[in-house]
Short mmCIF file of C-alpha atoms and ligand atoms in Angstrom, two decimals:
data_model
loop_
_atom_site.label_atom_id
_atom_site.label_comp_id
_atom_site.label_asym_id
_atom_site.label_seq_id
_atom_site.Cartn_x
_atom_site.Cartn_y
_atom_site.Cartn_z
CA UNK A 1 -0.08 -0.21 -0.10
CA UNK A 2 1.58 3.58 -1.34
CA UNK A 3 2.70 5.81 1.39
CA UNK A 4 -0.26 8.19 1.62
CA UNK A 5 0.78 9.94 4.59
CA UNK A 6 2.71 12.55 2.11
CA UNK A 7 -0.46 13.96 0.51
CA UNK A 8 -1.72 16.65 0.97
CA UNK A 9 -4.41 19.04 -0.76
CA UNK A 10 -4.03 21.80 -3.23
CA UNK A 11 -4.58 24.82 -1.94
CA UNK A 12 -5.08 26.75 -4.81
CA UNK A 13 -7.71 24.87 -6.00
CA UNK A 14 -9.54 24.62 -2.97
CA UNK A 15 -9.59 28.15 -2.77
CA UNK A 16 -10.91 28.91 -6.18
CA UNK A 17 -13.78 26.38 -4.93
CA UNK A 18 -14.41 28.08 -2.04
CA UNK A 19 -14.95 31.55 -3.53
CA UNK A 20 -16.89 30.62 -6.17
CA UNK A 21 -19.23 29.05 -3.60
CA UNK A 22 -19.11 31.83 -1.34
CA UNK A 23 -20.09 34.76 -4.79
CA UNK A 24 -23.26 32.56 -5.00
CA UNK A 25 -26.29 33.90 -2.84
CA UNK A 26 -23.32 36.19 -1.18
CA UNK A 27 -24.23 39.11 0.84
CA UNK A 28 -22.69 43.05 0.81
CA UNK A 29 -21.55 42.48 4.32
CA UNK A 30 -20.03 38.72 2.96
CA UNK A 31 -21.82 36.33 3.86
CA UNK A 32 -24.64 34.23 1.62
CA UNK A 33 -28.29 33.79 2.54
CA UNK A 34 -29.21 30.73 0.29
CA UNK A 35 -32.09 28.67 2.21
CA UNK A 36 -32.69 25.38 0.49
CA UNK A 37 -33.59 25.05 -2.22
CA UNK A 38 -33.83 28.69 -3.30
CA UNK A 39 -33.03 29.82 -6.80
CA UNK A 40 -28.94 30.46 -4.96
CA UNK A 41 -29.42 27.01 -3.33
CA UNK A 42 -30.45 25.38 -6.36
CA UNK A 43 -27.22 27.77 -7.88
CA UNK A 44 -24.31 26.55 -5.57
CA UNK A 45 -25.63 22.87 -6.57
CA UNK A 46 -25.47 23.38 -10.69
CA UNK A 47 -21.45 24.62 -9.47
CA UNK A 48 -21.54 20.71 -7.67
CA UNK A 49 -22.52 19.43 -10.59
CA UNK A 50 -19.89 20.48 -12.73
CA UNK A 51 -17.35 21.01 -10.75
CA UNK A 52 -17.46 17.26 -9.82
CA UNK A 53 -17.86 16.55 -13.69
CA UNK A 54 -14.80 18.61 -14.49
CA UNK A 55 -12.70 16.47 -12.47
CA UNK A 56 -14.10 13.09 -14.13
CA UNK A 57 -15.92 12.44 -10.54
CA UNK A 58 -19.30 10.43 -11.34
CA UNK A 59 -22.09 12.94 -10.51
CA UNK A 60 -25.18 11.58 -8.49
CA UNK A 61 -28.17 13.47 -7.25
CA UNK A 62 -30.98 11.18 -4.95
CA UNK A 63 -34.94 11.50 -4.59
CA UNK A 64 -34.15 14.02 -2.00
CA UNK A 65 -32.09 16.27 -3.53
CA UNK A 66 -28.75 14.72 -1.95
CA UNK A 67 -25.77 15.82 -4.58
CA UNK A 68 -22.78 13.31 -4.66
CA UNK A 69 -19.70 12.89 -6.60
CA UNK A 70 -18.61 10.17 -6.36
CA UNK A 71 -14.75 8.31 -7.01
CA UNK A 72 -15.33 4.97 -7.38
CA UNK A 73 -13.29 2.02 -6.20
CA UNK A 74 -12.33 -0.25 -9.04
CA UNK A 75 -13.57 -3.17 -7.23
CA UNK A 76 -17.41 -2.97 -7.88
CA UNK A 77 -20.61 -2.31 -5.18
CA UNK A 78 -17.85 -1.86 -2.46
CA UNK A 79 -19.63 0.52 -0.05
CA UNK A 80 -18.74 4.24 -0.04
CA UNK A 81 -17.42 6.59 2.35
CA UNK A 82 -19.11 9.29 2.03
CA UNK A 83 -17.45 12.61 3.02
CA UNK A 84 -19.73 16.16 3.16
CA UNK A 85 -21.90 18.83 4.61
CA UNK A 86 -24.39 21.37 3.55
CA UNK A 87 -24.77 23.88 0.53
CA UNK A 88 -27.41 25.59 1.77
CA UNK A 89 -27.51 28.63 4.86
CA UNK A 90 -29.35 30.22 7.59
CA UNK A 91 -31.28 33.19 6.02
CA UNK A 92 -28.74 35.63 5.95
CA UNK A 93 -25.65 33.39 7.75
CA UNK A 94 -22.13 33.15 6.97
CA UNK A 95 -20.12 31.76 3.92
CA UNK A 96 -17.85 29.24 5.66
CA UNK A 97 -20.99 27.07 7.61
CA UNK A 98 -21.39 23.54 5.76
CA UNK A 99 -19.91 25.17 1.86
CA UNK A 100 -16.33 24.55 3.61
CA UNK A 101 -17.18 21.08 4.11
CA UNK A 102 -18.47 20.15 0.52
CA UNK A 103 -15.73 22.30 -1.14
CA UNK A 104 -12.96 19.84 1.10
CA UNK A 105 -14.72 16.76 0.49
CA UNK A 106 -14.33 18.10 -3.28
CA UNK A 107 -11.22 18.72 -3.00
CA UNK A 108 -9.85 15.25 -1.58
CA UNK A 109 -11.83 13.58 -3.91
CA UNK A 110 -9.68 15.50 -6.67
CA UNK A 111 -6.96 15.24 -4.54
CA UNK A 112 -6.59 11.31 -4.65
CA UNK A 113 -7.56 11.12 -7.79
CA UNK A 114 -4.93 13.61 -9.21
CA UNK A 115 -2.67 11.03 -7.29
CA UNK A 116 -3.63 7.96 -8.69
CA UNK A 117 -4.48 5.98 -5.82
CA UNK A 118 -6.58 3.27 -6.01
CA UNK A 119 -8.39 2.57 -2.64
CA UNK A 120 -10.12 -0.42 -1.94
CA UNK A 121 -13.77 1.41 -1.51
CA UNK A 122 -15.54 4.23 -2.69
CA UNK A 123 -15.11 8.23 -1.78
CA UNK A 124 -17.91 10.18 -1.90
CA UNK A 125 -18.59 13.72 -1.55
CA UNK A 126 -22.09 14.46 -0.31
CA UNK A 127 -23.98 17.65 -0.28
CA UNK A 128 -27.12 17.29 2.10
CA UNK A 129 -30.88 18.95 1.33
CA UNK A 130 -31.60 21.41 3.84
CA UNK A 131 -29.44 20.66 6.70
CA UNK A 132 -30.43 23.91 8.31
CA UNK A 133 -34.12 23.29 8.76
CA UNK A 134 -35.45 26.33 6.82
CA UNK A 135 -37.82 23.83 5.75
CA UNK A 136 -37.67 20.60 7.69
CA UNK A 137 -34.31 20.43 9.18
CA UNK A 138 -31.46 17.42 8.40
CA UNK A 139 -33.98 16.42 6.08
CA UNK A 140 -31.05 15.04 3.07
CA UNK A 141 -29.64 12.82 6.05
CA UNK A 142 -32.80 11.94 7.72
CA UNK A 143 -34.31 10.95 4.27
CA UNK A 144 -30.59 9.00 3.41
CA UNK A 145 -30.45 6.99 6.36
CA UNK A 146 -34.36 6.57 6.49
CA UNK A 147 -35.07 8.37 9.49
CA UNK A 148 -37.49 11.26 7.79
CA UNK A 149 -41.00 10.96 9.20
CA UNK A 150 -44.53 11.56 7.30
CA UNK A 151 -44.70 14.25 10.39
CA UNK A 152 -41.92 16.40 9.60
CA UNK A 153 -43.45 16.85 6.30
CA UNK A 154 -46.52 17.33 7.12
CA UNK A 155 -46.19 20.34 9.65
CA UNK A 156 -41.74 21.85 8.34
CA UNK A 157 -40.78 23.83 10.59
CA UNK A 158 -40.29 26.61 8.06
CA UNK A 159 -44.09 26.13 7.28
CA UNK A 160 -45.69 23.49 4.80
CA UNK A 161 -46.07 26.17 1.69
CA UNK A 162 -42.12 26.78 1.82
CA UNK A 163 -41.56 23.33 1.36
CA UNK A 164 -43.91 22.28 -1.56
CA UNK A 165 -42.55 25.34 -3.21
CA UNK A 166 -39.00 24.66 -2.51
CA UNK A 167 -39.87 20.71 -3.81
CA UNK A 168 -41.06 21.90 -7.02
CA UNK A 169 -38.21 24.45 -7.74
CA UNK A 170 -35.99 21.62 -7.13
CA UNK A 171 -38.28 19.15 -9.64
CA UNK A 172 -38.28 16.80 -6.48
CA UNK A 173 -41.71 15.27 -4.79
CA UNK A 174 -42.76 14.61 -1.18
CA UNK A 175 -43.18 10.94 -2.08
CA UNK A 176 -39.56 11.09 -3.03
CA UNK A 177 -37.94 12.46 0.09
CA UNK A 178 -38.97 8.54 1.48
CA UNK A 179 -37.38 6.78 -1.55
CA UNK A 180 -33.86 8.07 -0.81
CA UNK A 181 -32.94 5.35 2.05
CA UNK A 182 -29.44 3.65 0.95
CA UNK A 183 -28.50 0.20 2.56
CA UNK A 184 -26.56 0.54 5.47
CA UNK A 185 -24.31 -1.98 4.38
CA UNK A 186 -23.58 0.43 1.09
CA UNK A 187 -21.90 3.23 3.31
CA UNK A 188 -18.62 2.75 5.18
CA UNK A 189 -19.00 5.94 6.66
CA UNK A 190 -19.28 9.59 7.30
CA UNK A 191 -17.03 12.24 8.03
CA UNK A 192 -17.34 15.87 8.05
CA UNK A 193 -15.12 19.08 8.21
CA UNK A 194 -17.21 22.21 10.12
CA UNK A 195 -16.42 25.22 11.39
CA UNK A 196 -16.90 24.76 15.04
CA UNK A 197 -19.13 28.04 15.05
CA UNK A 198 -18.42 28.35 19.08
CA UNK A 199 -15.43 30.06 20.54
CA UNK A 200 -13.39 26.76 22.58
CA UNK A 201 -10.75 26.47 19.39
CA UNK A 202 -10.32 29.72 18.75
CA UNK A 203 -9.55 30.63 22.66
CA UNK A 204 -7.58 27.53 23.72
CA UNK A 205 -5.20 27.96 19.65
CA UNK A 206 -5.71 24.60 19.34
CA UNK A 207 -5.42 24.23 15.38
CA UNK A 208 -8.35 21.65 15.45
CA UNK A 209 -11.27 19.61 17.44
CA UNK A 210 -12.67 15.48 16.98
CA UNK A 211 -16.10 15.79 17.71
CA UNK A 212 -17.00 13.34 20.74
CA UNK A 213 -21.14 13.85 20.36
CA UNK A 214 -23.57 16.31 18.26
CA UNK A 215 -26.33 17.48 20.71
CA UNK A 216 -29.84 17.00 20.07
CA UNK A 217 -31.90 19.33 18.78
CA UNK A 218 -36.03 19.43 19.33
CA UNK A 219 -38.52 22.26 17.68
CA UNK A 220 -41.91 23.38 18.45
CA UNK A 221 -44.19 26.03 16.57
CA UNK A 222 -45.88 27.38 20.51
CA UNK A 223 -49.30 29.77 20.32
CA UNK A 224 -50.57 31.58 22.57
CA UNK A 225 -54.59 32.80 22.53
CA UNK A 226 -55.43 35.77 23.50
CA UNK A 227 -58.06 38.20 22.81
CA UNK A 228 -57.51 40.90 19.99
CA UNK A 229 -59.22 43.84 21.78
CA UNK A 230 -58.74 48.26 20.78
CA UNK A 231 -55.17 49.26 22.60
CA UNK A 232 -56.95 52.59 23.74
CA UNK A 233 -59.48 51.27 25.91
CA UNK A 234 -59.62 48.23 27.12
CA UNK A 235 -58.64 48.44 31.02
CA UNK A 236 -55.29 47.52 31.47
CA UNK A 237 -56.12 45.04 33.74
CA UNK A 238 -58.66 43.45 31.44
CA UNK A 239 -56.51 42.54 28.92
CA UNK A 240 -56.34 39.00 27.51
CA UNK A 241 -52.24 39.95 25.70
CA UNK A 242 -51.04 37.26 23.56
CA UNK A 243 -48.17 39.23 23.10
CA UNK A 244 -47.41 39.56 26.53
CA UNK A 245 -47.80 35.80 27.19
CA UNK A 246 -44.84 35.13 24.58
CA UNK A 247 -42.80 37.70 25.72
CA UNK A 248 -43.04 36.27 29.37
CA UNK A 249 -42.65 32.64 28.87
CA UNK A 250 -39.42 34.18 26.33
CA UNK A 251 -37.87 36.01 29.26
CA UNK A 252 -38.75 32.87 31.90
CA UNK A 253 -37.50 29.70 29.57
CA UNK A 254 -34.12 31.71 29.00
CA UNK A 255 -34.29 32.20 33.21
CA UNK A 256 -34.96 28.02 33.46
CA UNK A 257 -32.11 27.25 31.56
CA UNK A 258 -29.35 29.82 32.61
CA UNK A 259 -30.36 27.92 36.25
CA UNK A 260 -31.24 24.68 36.03
CA UNK A 261 -30.24 23.31 32.54
CA UNK A 262 -27.01 25.12 32.67
CA UNK A 263 -25.06 22.50 29.53
CA UNK A 264 -28.18 23.18 27.62
CA UNK A 265 -29.47 26.11 25.51
CA UNK A 266 -33.18 27.19 24.29
CA UNK A 267 -34.33 29.74 21.32
CA UNK A 268 -37.18 31.45 20.25
CA UNK A 269 -35.96 33.16 16.97
CA UNK A 270 -39.26 33.80 15.38
CA UNK A 271 -42.51 35.40 17.19
CA UNK A 272 -45.68 36.45 15.19
CA UNK A 273 -48.20 39.05 16.61
CA UNK A 274 -50.74 39.36 14.97
CA UNK A 275 -53.38 40.31 14.08
CA UNK A 276 -50.25 43.25 14.06
CA UNK A 277 -51.62 46.70 14.73
CA UNK A 278 -50.02 49.64 16.52
CA UNK A 279 -53.47 49.93 18.06
CA UNK A 280 -54.80 46.10 18.47
CA UNK A 281 -54.03 43.77 21.11
CA UNK A 282 -52.46 41.01 20.11
CA UNK A 283 -55.36 38.23 19.77
CA UNK A 284 -52.08 35.62 18.86
CA UNK A 285 -48.83 35.19 19.22
CA UNK A 286 -46.71 32.08 17.38
CA UNK A 287 -43.52 31.18 19.28
CA UNK A 288 -41.12 29.13 17.50
CA UNK A 289 -39.29 27.37 20.40
CA UNK A 290 -35.71 25.86 19.66
CA UNK A 291 -33.76 24.05 22.50
CA UNK A 292 -30.74 21.74 22.91
CA UNK A 293 -29.16 19.01 25.19
CA UNK A 294 -26.44 16.26 24.44
CA UNK A 295 -27.83 14.08 26.93
CA UNK A 296 -31.31 12.12 26.36
CA UNK A 297 -32.55 11.99 30.05
CA UNK A 298 -31.54 15.69 30.14
CA UNK A 299 -33.35 17.00 27.04
CA UNK A 300 -36.74 14.95 27.97
CA UNK A 301 -36.24 16.66 31.30
CA UNK A 302 -36.07 19.94 29.76
CA UNK A 303 -38.81 19.81 26.87
CA UNK A 304 -41.48 18.87 29.83
CA UNK A 305 -40.54 21.77 31.64
CA UNK A 306 -40.62 24.05 29.02
CA UNK A 307 -44.09 23.45 28.42
CA UNK A 308 -45.04 23.11 31.29
CA UNK A 309 -43.50 26.89 32.03
CA UNK A 310 -45.30 27.97 28.77
CA UNK A 311 -48.50 26.50 29.90
CA UNK A 312 -48.22 28.54 33.64
CA UNK A 313 -47.74 31.82 31.02
CA UNK A 314 -50.47 31.33 29.66
CA UNK A 315 -52.31 30.75 31.95
CA UNK A 316 -51.28 33.74 34.21
CA UNK A 317 -52.12 35.96 31.05
CA UNK A 318 -55.49 34.68 30.76
CA UNK A 319 -54.39 32.81 27.68
CA UNK A 320 -55.18 29.75 25.68
CA UNK A 321 -51.94 28.26 24.43
CA UNK A 322 -51.02 24.95 22.22
CA UNK A 323 -48.04 23.52 22.05
CA UNK A 324 -47.54 21.84 18.12
CA UNK A 325 -44.11 19.43 18.21
CA UNK A 326 -42.32 19.96 14.93
CA UNK A 327 -39.25 17.71 15.16
CA UNK A 328 -36.43 16.18 17.03
CA UNK A 329 -32.97 14.98 16.56
CA UNK A 330 -31.43 12.79 18.85
CA UNK A 331 -28.17 13.62 20.46
CA UNK A 332 -25.09 11.50 18.69
CA UNK A 333 -22.08 9.97 20.01
CA UNK A 334 -19.23 9.89 16.87
CA UNK A 335 -17.69 6.65 16.17
CA UNK A 336 -14.69 5.90 18.38
CA UNK A 337 -13.23 4.50 15.03
CA UNK A 338 -13.80 7.50 13.27
CA UNK A 339 -12.53 9.71 16.45
CA UNK A 340 -8.61 7.42 15.91
CA UNK A 341 -8.72 8.00 12.30
CA UNK A 342 -8.76 11.31 13.00
CA UNK A 343 -6.86 11.27 15.31
CA UNK A 344 -4.50 9.51 14.08
CA UNK A 345 -4.60 11.87 10.98
CA UNK A 346 -4.12 14.83 13.21
CA UNK A 347 -0.87 13.33 14.53
CA UNK A 348 0.48 12.06 10.88
CA UNK A 349 -0.15 16.31 10.17
CA UNK A 350 1.44 17.71 13.48
CA UNK A 351 -1.63 19.25 14.04
CA UNK A 352 -3.06 20.25 17.81
CA UNK A 353 -6.49 18.64 18.99
CA UNK A 354 -8.57 18.95 21.41
CA UNK A 355 -11.75 16.43 21.75
CA UNK A 356 -15.26 18.41 22.28
CA UNK A 357 -18.75 17.74 21.65
CA UNK A 358 -20.82 20.18 19.24
CA UNK A 359 -23.40 22.65 20.14
CA UNK A 360 -24.64 22.62 16.52
CA UNK A 361 -26.36 19.99 14.96
CA UNK A 362 -25.44 18.71 11.81
CA UNK A 363 -25.69 15.90 9.38
CA UNK A 364 -23.60 13.13 10.84
CA UNK A 365 -26.19 12.71 13.72
CA UNK A 366 -28.18 11.11 11.50
CA UNK A 367 -25.69 9.25 9.98
CA UNK A 368 -24.72 7.74 12.88
CA UNK A 369 -27.43 5.45 12.82
CA UNK A 370 -26.04 3.64 10.17
CA UNK A 371 -22.91 4.03 10.03
CA UNK A 372 -18.95 4.87 12.17
CA UNK A 373 -19.59 8.62 11.90
CA UNK A 374 -16.86 11.77 12.69
CA UNK A 375 -16.55 15.02 12.17
CA UNK A 376 -13.93 17.55 12.20
CA UNK A 377 -14.09 21.06 13.55
CA UNK A 378 -11.10 24.15 12.79
CA UNK A 379 -11.68 27.60 14.89
CA UNK A 380 -14.34 30.22 14.14
CA UNK A 381 -12.91 33.74 14.83
CA UNK A 382 -14.54 35.23 17.47
CA UNK A 383 -16.92 32.22 17.51
CA UNK A 384 -19.30 33.52 15.80
CA UNK A 385 -21.57 31.72 13.31
CA UNK A 386 -24.96 32.02 11.40
CA UNK A 387 -24.09 35.43 10.26
CA UNK A 388 -22.01 37.13 8.08
CA UNK A 389 -19.64 37.18 10.45
CA UNK A 390 -18.77 34.05 10.42
CA UNK A 391 -14.82 33.74 9.08
CA UNK A 392 -12.21 31.22 9.53
CA UNK A 393 -8.57 31.94 9.02
CA UNK A 394 -7.78 30.34 5.53
CA UNK A 395 -4.39 28.46 6.96
CA UNK A 396 -7.01 26.85 9.30
CA UNK A 397 -9.01 26.12 6.29
CA UNK A 398 -6.39 24.10 5.04
CA UNK A 399 -5.58 22.40 7.93
CA UNK A 400 -9.19 20.97 8.05
CA UNK A 401 -9.58 19.77 4.47
CA UNK A 402 -5.73 18.35 4.50
CA UNK A 403 -7.03 16.14 8.24
CA UNK A 404 -9.82 15.22 5.99
CA UNK A 405 -8.07 13.61 3.26
CA UNK A 406 -5.46 12.18 6.32
CA UNK A 407 -8.65 11.01 7.84
CA UNK A 408 -10.68 9.72 4.85
CA UNK A 409 -7.22 7.21 4.23
CA UNK A 410 -6.04 6.70 7.43
CA UNK A 411 -10.06 5.31 8.57
CA UNK A 412 -9.91 3.31 4.57
CA UNK A 413 -6.57 2.08 4.67
CA UNK A 414 -7.27 0.96 8.46
CA UNK A 415 -10.94 -1.15 7.76
CA UNK A 416 -10.60 -2.41 4.62
CA UNK A 417 -7.73 -3.68 2.36
CA UNK A 418 -6.76 -3.04 -0.65
O1 HGY B 501 -28.82 25.12 13.79
C1 HGY B 501 -27.02 24.41 13.87
O2 HGY B 501 -27.00 23.63 14.93
C2 HGY B 501 -27.12 24.21 12.73
O3 HGY B 501 -25.98 24.85 12.49
N1 HGY B 501 -27.37 23.57 11.43
MN1 MN B 502 -23.56 23.39 9.20
MN1 MN B 503 -25.75 26.09 10.55
#
C-alpha cells in the first residue's frame, strides 16, 4: 500500500472553489443567503455538478436532492465512505457554515484522483438537502438514513407551503423524499469538516477539534391565544394580551435554562403577533421554540419543563395555549473508530487537537445511526456563526481539508484491504 501520509490537498484549487461558492447567494456584508432549495441554493448545486464533472467524478442526485460526486473504487459494489456537509445556509448566514465541508470533500476526491491512488472503497463527496432547517431540518440526511417521518413533512418547521415550493423548484416530490434511503451496508462511514461555530478552539488556540458527540435538537411551534381588542379603550387589567404571554415565556425560558439546565440551550428565533397593528392588543402570538441537549434524559426533562412553563405563562395572562411538535433529532455520539482515525491523521499532520462536543446540529447525527460517523472542527474567529461575521483563517481551512484527506485515507486503509 503506497505511503499516502505525504499526500496534501491543492490549496489554490480549494480556495478557488470556496470563493466561487461564497459568491453564489452572497450578501454585501460578506455572508451568504442560500436557504435550501432557493434559487441561490440550486445555483450552488449546479456549480457542484459542473465541478464534479470537470474533474471526472461521477455525479449522482438522489430523490431527496442530495448531491454526490463519486470517486469509484476499482472493485465494483464496494461501500462508500461519505465526505460531506451542506450548501444551504441559514437566512443571511456566513459563507463557511457547510460550504467549507463540501468544497473540502470535493478537493479530497480530486487530490486522491490526481495522485492515482487506488482505494479499496469508493469515496463520495455529498451535499445534503436542507441541513439548516429553513424547510424541515437535516432533511437530506434523514431521508438517506431512513429516519424522515411523514409528520415532519406534513408540519415542517419552515412551513408546508415553503417546503412544497422548494420541492417544486428543485423538481423533487414528497414521495421521493421517502425513496432516498440507502442500505446501511453500502455505507462505510461519514466524515464531515465543519467550522466549530463556537469560541473554544479559537480561545485555546488549538488548530482542530475532534468531535465526540453532536447535540440533540427539538423544535416546537407555540401559539398563545388571547383576545384582540382596542389598544386605547381596554382597561390595562382586563386585557388578554397574547404578546405578553409569549414575551413572558421567552424571558422565563431563558432564566430556566441558565439556572436549571446549564449544559443546554433554548432559543425563540421567531415571534409573530397577530393581527399585528399599533392599535390592536395582540390576539395571537406564534413563537418558534428550539432547545438542545447532549443527554437523552436531560433532553426529555428540559422539554417537559419548557412546555409546563409555557402553560403557566399562558394561565398567568389569561390565555389559551397550544404546543405543536415539529421535530426532534436525538443526541448522537461520534464513532470511536472515526475519532481514532482523525486523531491518527492529526498526529501525522502534526496538528494539535482537542476532543469536544458539538453544540451545533449536523447531518452526522443522522449518519451516526447507520455507519461510523465523525467530524472535524476548525476554529471560528470569535466563535461567531449563523451571521455574515462568520470567519475562519484560511490556513485553518487548509489544515481542516488536509485532515479530512488524511482521516479518510487512515480510516479506509485501517478497515479495508486493497
Ligand atoms: O442549527 C445548527 O445547529 C446547525 O448550524 N444547523
Ligand atoms: Mn452547518
Ligand atoms: Mn448552520
